PDB file of C-alpha atoms in Angstrom:
ATOM      1  CA  MET A   7      -4.209  86.296 -37.127  1.00  0.00           C
ATOM      2  CA  ALA A   8      -4.950  82.896 -35.427  1.00  0.00           C
ATOM      3  CA  ASN A   9      -1.940  81.487 -37.470  1.00  0.00           C
ATOM      4  CA  THR A  10       0.391  84.130 -36.046  1.00  0.00           C
ATOM      5  CA  ILE A  11      -0.729  83.559 -32.472  1.00  0.00           C
ATOM      6  CA  LEU A  12      -0.352  79.872 -32.962  1.00  0.00           C
ATOM      7  CA  PHE A  13       3.150  80.239 -34.451  1.00  0.00           C
ATOM      8  CA  ALA A  14       4.108  82.365 -31.459  1.00  0.00           C
ATOM      9  CA  ILE A  15       2.952  79.814 -29.015  1.00  0.00           C
ATOM     10  CA  LEU A  16       4.807  77.062 -30.901  1.00  0.00           C
ATOM     11  CA  ALA A  17       8.007  79.132 -31.229  1.00  0.00           C
ATOM     12  CA  ALA A  18       7.967  79.793 -27.538  1.00  0.00           C
ATOM     13  CA  VAL A  19       7.621  76.080 -26.612  1.00  0.00           C
ATOM     14  CA  ILE A  20      10.145  75.195 -29.127  1.00  0.00           C
ATOM     15  CA  ILE A  21      12.728  77.674 -27.760  1.00  0.00           C
ATOM     16  CA  GLY A  22      11.888  77.191 -24.167  1.00  0.00           C
ATOM     17  CA  SER A  23      12.198  73.406 -24.515  1.00  0.00           C
ATOM     18  CA  ALA A  24      15.444  73.730 -26.582  1.00  0.00           C
ATOM     19  CA  ILE A  25      16.973  75.864 -23.786  1.00  0.00           C
ATOM     20  CA  LEU A  26      15.829  73.515 -20.998  1.00  0.00           C
ATOM     21  CA  CYS A  27      17.091  70.555 -22.930  1.00  0.00           C
ATOM     22  CA  VAL A  28      20.547  71.770 -22.957  1.00  0.00           C
ATOM     23  CA  THR A  29      20.607  73.301 -19.503  1.00  0.00           C
ATOM     24  CA  THR A  30      19.176  70.459 -17.421  1.00  0.00           C
ATOM     25  CA  LYS A  31      21.243  68.206 -15.392  1.00  0.00           C
ATOM     26  CA  SER A  32      19.030  65.207 -15.762  1.00  0.00           C
ATOM     27  CA  ILE A  33      19.533  63.178 -18.956  1.00  0.00           C
ATOM     28  CA  MET A  34      15.985  61.860 -18.840  1.00  0.00           C
ATOM     29  CA  ARG A  35      14.610  65.378 -18.674  1.00  0.00           C
ATOM     30  CA  ALA A  36      16.862  66.477 -21.511  1.00  0.00           C
ATOM     31  CA  ALA A  37      15.391  63.725 -23.725  1.00  0.00           C
ATOM     32  CA  THR A  38      11.745  64.827 -22.713  1.00  0.00           C
ATOM     33  CA  PHE A  39      12.548  68.332 -23.535  1.00  0.00           C
ATOM     34  CA  LEU A  40      13.875  67.173 -26.816  1.00  0.00           C
ATOM     35  CA  LEU A  41      10.629  65.280 -27.371  1.00  0.00           C
ATOM     36  CA  PHE A  42       8.767  68.674 -26.901  1.00  0.00           C
ATOM     37  CA  VAL A  43      11.031  70.418 -29.357  1.00  0.00           C
ATOM     38  CA  LEU A  44      10.279  67.938 -32.113  1.00  0.00           C
ATOM     39  CA  PHE A  45       6.512  67.873 -31.319  1.00  0.00           C
ATOM     40  CA  GLY A  46       6.678  71.644 -31.699  1.00  0.00           C
ATOM     41  CA  ILE A  47       8.504  71.511 -35.075  1.00  0.00           C
ATOM     42  CA  ALA A  48       5.722  68.982 -36.165  1.00  0.00           C
ATOM     43  CA  GLY A  49       3.109  71.626 -35.077  1.00  0.00           C
ATOM     44  CA  ILE A  50       4.730  74.126 -37.395  1.00  0.00           C
ATOM     45  CA  TYR A  51       4.581  71.822 -40.176  1.00  0.00           C
ATOM     46  CA  PHE A  52       0.921  71.169 -39.544  1.00  0.00           C
ATOM     47  CA  LEU A  53       0.300  74.922 -39.174  1.00  0.00           C
ATOM     48  CA  LEU A  54       1.777  75.310 -42.712  1.00  0.00           C
ATOM     49  CA  ASP A  55      -0.577  72.457 -43.956  1.00  0.00           C
ATOM     50  CA  TYR A  56       2.393  70.072 -44.509  1.00  0.00           C
ATOM     51  CA  THR A  57       0.691  67.255 -42.987  1.00  0.00           C
ATOM     52  CA  PHE A  58       2.890  64.635 -44.573  1.00  0.00           C
ATOM     53  CA  LEU A  59       6.102  66.251 -43.047  1.00  0.00           C
ATOM     54  CA  GLY A  60       4.373  66.789 -39.846  1.00  0.00           C
ATOM     55  CA  ALA A  61       3.268  63.064 -39.683  1.00  0.00           C
ATOM     56  CA  THR A  62       6.988  62.137 -40.627  1.00  0.00           C
ATOM     57  CA  GLN A  63       8.391  64.403 -38.017  1.00  0.00           C
ATOM     58  CA  ILE A  64       6.281  62.739 -35.244  1.00  0.00           C
ATOM     59  CA  SER A  65       6.674  59.178 -36.393  1.00  0.00           C
ATOM     60  CA  VAL A  66      10.295  59.238 -37.295  1.00  0.00           C
ATOM     61  CA  TYR A  67      11.900  61.992 -35.179  1.00  0.00           C
ATOM     62  CA  ALA A  68       9.594  62.492 -32.150  1.00  0.00           C
ATOM     63  CA  GLY A  69       8.853  58.738 -32.064  1.00  0.00           C
ATOM     64  CA  GLY A  70      11.871  56.897 -33.374  1.00  0.00           C
ATOM     65  CA  VAL A  71      14.805  59.025 -32.501  1.00  0.00           C
ATOM     66  CA  THR A  72      13.671  59.981 -28.986  1.00  0.00           C
ATOM     67  CA  MET A  73      12.989  56.344 -28.256  1.00  0.00           C
ATOM     68  CA  ILE A  74      16.513  55.378 -29.517  1.00  0.00           C
ATOM     69  CA  TYR A  75      17.993  57.971 -27.125  1.00  0.00           C
ATOM     70  CA  ILE A  76      15.770  56.811 -24.208  1.00  0.00           C
ATOM     71  CA  PHE A  77      16.701  53.107 -24.806  1.00  0.00           C
ATOM     72  CA  ALA A  78      20.470  54.175 -25.074  1.00  0.00           C
ATOM     73  CA  ILE A  79      20.255  55.950 -21.775  1.00  0.00           C
ATOM     74  CA  GLN A  80      18.440  52.923 -20.163  1.00  0.00           C
ATOM     75  CA  LEU A  81      21.201  50.683 -21.430  1.00  0.00           C
ATOM     76  CA  VAL A  82      23.887  52.624 -19.850  1.00  0.00           C
ATOM     77  CA  SER A  83      24.543  51.461 -16.321  1.00  0.00           C
ATOM     78  CA  LYS A  84      23.437  53.457 -13.393  1.00  0.00           C
ATOM     79  CA  ARG A  85      26.922  53.579 -11.955  1.00  0.00           C
ATOM     80  CA  THR A  86      28.128  55.206 -14.916  1.00  0.00           C
ATOM     81  CA  LEU A  87      25.343  57.934 -14.849  1.00  0.00           C
ATOM     82  CA  GLN A  88      25.447  58.582 -11.092  1.00  0.00           C
ATOM     83  CA  GLY A  89      28.785  60.552 -10.890  1.00  0.00           C
ATOM     84  CA  LEU A  90      27.972  62.712 -13.768  1.00  0.00           C
ATOM     85  CA  VAL A  91      27.536  66.202 -12.624  1.00  0.00           C
ATOM     86  CA  GLU A  92      28.574  68.949 -14.882  1.00  0.00           C
ATOM     87  CA  ARG A  93      29.082  72.501 -13.881  1.00  0.00           C
ATOM     88  CA  LEU A  94      29.191  75.237 -16.103  1.00  0.00           C
ATOM     89  CA  LYS A  95      32.443  76.984 -16.159  1.00  0.00           C
ATOM     90  CA  GLY A  96      32.752  80.565 -17.216  1.00  0.00           C
ATOM     91  CA  SER A  97      35.479  79.879 -19.629  1.00  0.00           C
ATOM     92  CA  ARG A  98      33.351  77.159 -21.337  1.00  0.00           C
ATOM     93  CA  VAL A  99      30.344  79.601 -21.451  1.00  0.00           C
ATOM     94  CA  ILE A 100      32.519  82.280 -23.103  1.00  0.00           C
ATOM     95  CA  TYR A 101      34.178  79.893 -25.498  1.00  0.00           C
ATOM     96  CA  GLY A 102      30.617  78.578 -26.561  1.00  0.00           C
ATOM     97  CA  ALA A 103      29.326  81.942 -26.987  1.00  0.00           C
ATOM     98  CA  PHE A 104      32.357  83.019 -29.028  1.00  0.00           C
ATOM     99  CA  LEU A 105      31.822  79.844 -31.373  1.00  0.00           C
ATOM    100  CA  SER A 106      28.100  80.635 -31.692  1.00  0.00           C
ATOM    101  CA  LEU A 107      28.760  84.063 -32.724  1.00  0.00           C
ATOM    102  CA  LEU A 108      31.345  82.927 -35.206  1.00  0.00           C
ATOM    103  CA  GLY A 109      29.051  80.481 -36.707  1.00  0.00           C
ATOM    104  CA  LEU A 110      26.266  83.156 -37.033  1.00  0.00           C
ATOM    105  CA  ALA A 111      28.712  85.446 -38.606  1.00  0.00           C
ATOM    106  CA  LEU A 112      29.510  82.733 -40.972  1.00  0.00           C
ATOM    107  CA  VAL A 113      25.994  81.963 -41.984  1.00  0.00           C
ATOM    108  CA  VAL A 114      25.319  85.696 -42.586  1.00  0.00           C
ATOM    109  CA  THR A 115      28.331  86.245 -44.595  1.00  0.00           C
ATOM    110  CA  VAL A 116      27.345  83.269 -46.857  1.00  0.00           C
ATOM    111  CA  PHE A 117      23.673  84.566 -47.231  1.00  0.00           C
ATOM    112  CA  LEU A 118      24.823  88.047 -48.012  1.00  0.00           C
ATOM    113  CA  LYS A 119      27.594  86.872 -50.372  1.00  0.00           C
ATOM    114  CA  ASN A 120      25.308  84.435 -52.344  1.00  0.00           C
ATOM    115  CA  GLN A 121      22.366  86.853 -52.324  1.00  0.00           C
ATOM    116  CA  PHE A 122      20.154  84.112 -51.046  1.00  0.00           C
ATOM    117  CA  ILE A 123      17.566  86.625 -49.578  1.00  0.00           C
ATOM    118  CA  ASN A 124      16.959  88.109 -52.902  1.00  0.00           C
ATOM    119  CA  LYS A 125      16.470  84.643 -54.474  1.00  0.00           C
ATOM    120  CA  PHE A 126      14.141  83.371 -51.690  1.00  0.00           C
ATOM    121  CA  ALA A 127      12.212  86.826 -52.052  1.00  0.00           C
ATOM    122  CA  ASP A 128      11.519  86.048 -55.753  1.00  0.00           C
ATOM    123  CA  LEU A 129      10.408  82.493 -55.003  1.00  0.00           C
ATOM    124  CA  ALA A 130       8.134  83.451 -52.257  1.00  0.00           C
ATOM    125  CA  ASP A 131       5.103  83.933 -54.455  1.00  0.00           C
ATOM    126  CA  THR A 132       5.502  80.407 -55.925  1.00  0.00           C
ATOM    127  CA  GLU A 133       4.067  77.497 -53.998  1.00  0.00           C
ATOM    128  CA  VAL A 134       5.702  74.020 -53.822  1.00  0.00           C
ATOM    129  CA  SER A 135       3.186  71.254 -54.071  1.00  0.00           C
ATOM    130  CA  MET A 136       3.344  68.181 -51.912  1.00  0.00           C
ATOM    131  CA  LYS A 137       3.821  66.006 -54.820  1.00  0.00           C
ATOM    132  CA  VAL A 138       6.870  67.778 -55.831  1.00  0.00           C
ATOM    133  CA  ILE A 139       8.276  67.510 -52.350  1.00  0.00           C
ATOM    134  CA  GLY A 140       7.408  63.745 -52.083  1.00  0.00           C
ATOM    135  CA  GLU A 141       8.979  63.078 -55.470  1.00  0.00           C
ATOM    136  CA  SER A 142      12.205  64.751 -54.387  1.00  0.00           C
ATOM    137  CA  LEU A 143      12.327  63.047 -51.145  1.00  0.00           C
ATOM    138  CA  VAL A 144      11.923  59.410 -52.476  1.00  0.00           C
ATOM    139  CA  GLY A 145      13.495  60.179 -56.009  1.00  0.00           C
ATOM    140  CA  ALA A 146      16.554  58.389 -56.962  1.00  0.00           C
ATOM    141  CA  ASP A 147      17.658  60.926 -59.648  1.00  0.00           C
ATOM    142  CA  LYS A 148      20.143  63.580 -59.387  1.00  0.00           C
ATOM    143  CA  TYR A 149      18.330  65.749 -56.775  1.00  0.00           C
ATOM    144  CA  GLY A 150      16.596  62.869 -54.900  1.00  0.00           C
ATOM    145  CA  TYR A 151      17.169  62.081 -51.261  1.00  0.00           C
ATOM    146  CA  VAL A 152      16.589  58.208 -51.222  1.00  0.00           C
ATOM    147  CA  LEU A 153      20.374  57.467 -50.917  1.00  0.00           C
ATOM    148  CA  PRO A 154      21.103  59.796 -47.898  1.00  0.00           C
ATOM    149  CA  PHE A 155      17.974  58.448 -46.141  1.00  0.00           C
ATOM    150  CA  GLU A 156      19.331  54.862 -46.632  1.00  0.00           C
ATOM    151  CA  PHE A 157      22.707  55.905 -45.116  1.00  0.00           C
ATOM    152  CA  ILE A 158      21.100  57.498 -42.238  1.00  0.00           C
ATOM    153  CA  SER A 159      18.955  54.476 -41.539  1.00  0.00           C
ATOM    154  CA  LEU A 160      22.150  52.145 -41.701  1.00  0.00           C
ATOM    155  CA  PHE A 161      23.974  54.671 -39.507  1.00  0.00           C
ATOM    156  CA  LEU A 162      21.266  54.503 -36.879  1.00  0.00           C
ATOM    157  CA  LEU A 163      21.084  50.688 -37.014  1.00  0.00           C
ATOM    158  CA  ALA A 164      24.728  50.589 -36.417  1.00  0.00           C
ATOM    159  CA  CYS A 165      24.549  53.036 -33.400  1.00  0.00           C
ATOM    160  CA  ILE A 166      21.723  50.590 -32.058  1.00  0.00           C
ATOM    161  CA  ILE A 167      23.881  47.512 -32.365  1.00  0.00           C
ATOM    162  CA  GLY A 168      26.687  49.337 -30.950  1.00  0.00           C
ATOM    163  CA  GLY A 169      24.720  50.581 -28.078  1.00  0.00           C
ATOM    164  CA  ILE A 170      23.599  46.851 -27.521  1.00  0.00           C
ATOM    165  CA  VAL A 171      27.352  45.395 -27.733  1.00  0.00           C
ATOM    166  CA  ILE A 172      28.576  48.078 -25.349  1.00  0.00           C
ATOM    167  CA  SER A 173      25.828  47.479 -22.725  1.00  0.00           C
ATOM    168  CA  ARG A 174      26.388  43.760 -22.663  1.00  0.00           C
ATOM    169  CA  LYS A 175      27.857  42.606 -19.252  1.00  0.00           C
ATOM    170  CA  GLU A 176      30.126  39.819 -20.738  1.00  0.00           C
TER     171      GLU A 176
END
């Protein structure tokens, strides 16, 4: 019962922070709300007893990625950010809602066509150990994720270098 209540609180924090992140006009507030979303997701990992994933979520995403965003915001000149006031236009909201519903319909169609729900219902009784998850994440075999992680780290490094080059005054 306590896990259900804690999950409901974390879900409310995540959904509320995500909505505030995309609707706020201040870019620093948006980065702060993004940080709350990432901490909430880490809380769900801890609630599921996936302490390694929760710690990784906090250190890599909440710590690293959010700091990259904040440094990028600070590197941009204040003159560039002062004139930015974006107003919601009705046509853009309708277009965004239409695209969101189209994406939801696509996901539901794929789930129903491939019968993912039945496959996951069969796997719900089996528990995957953290050793299997860890070996899958750092494995270099066919289903390992080491290579994508390395590409992502190189991509983030290129973004940081690009941000520094753009921010230089010379």
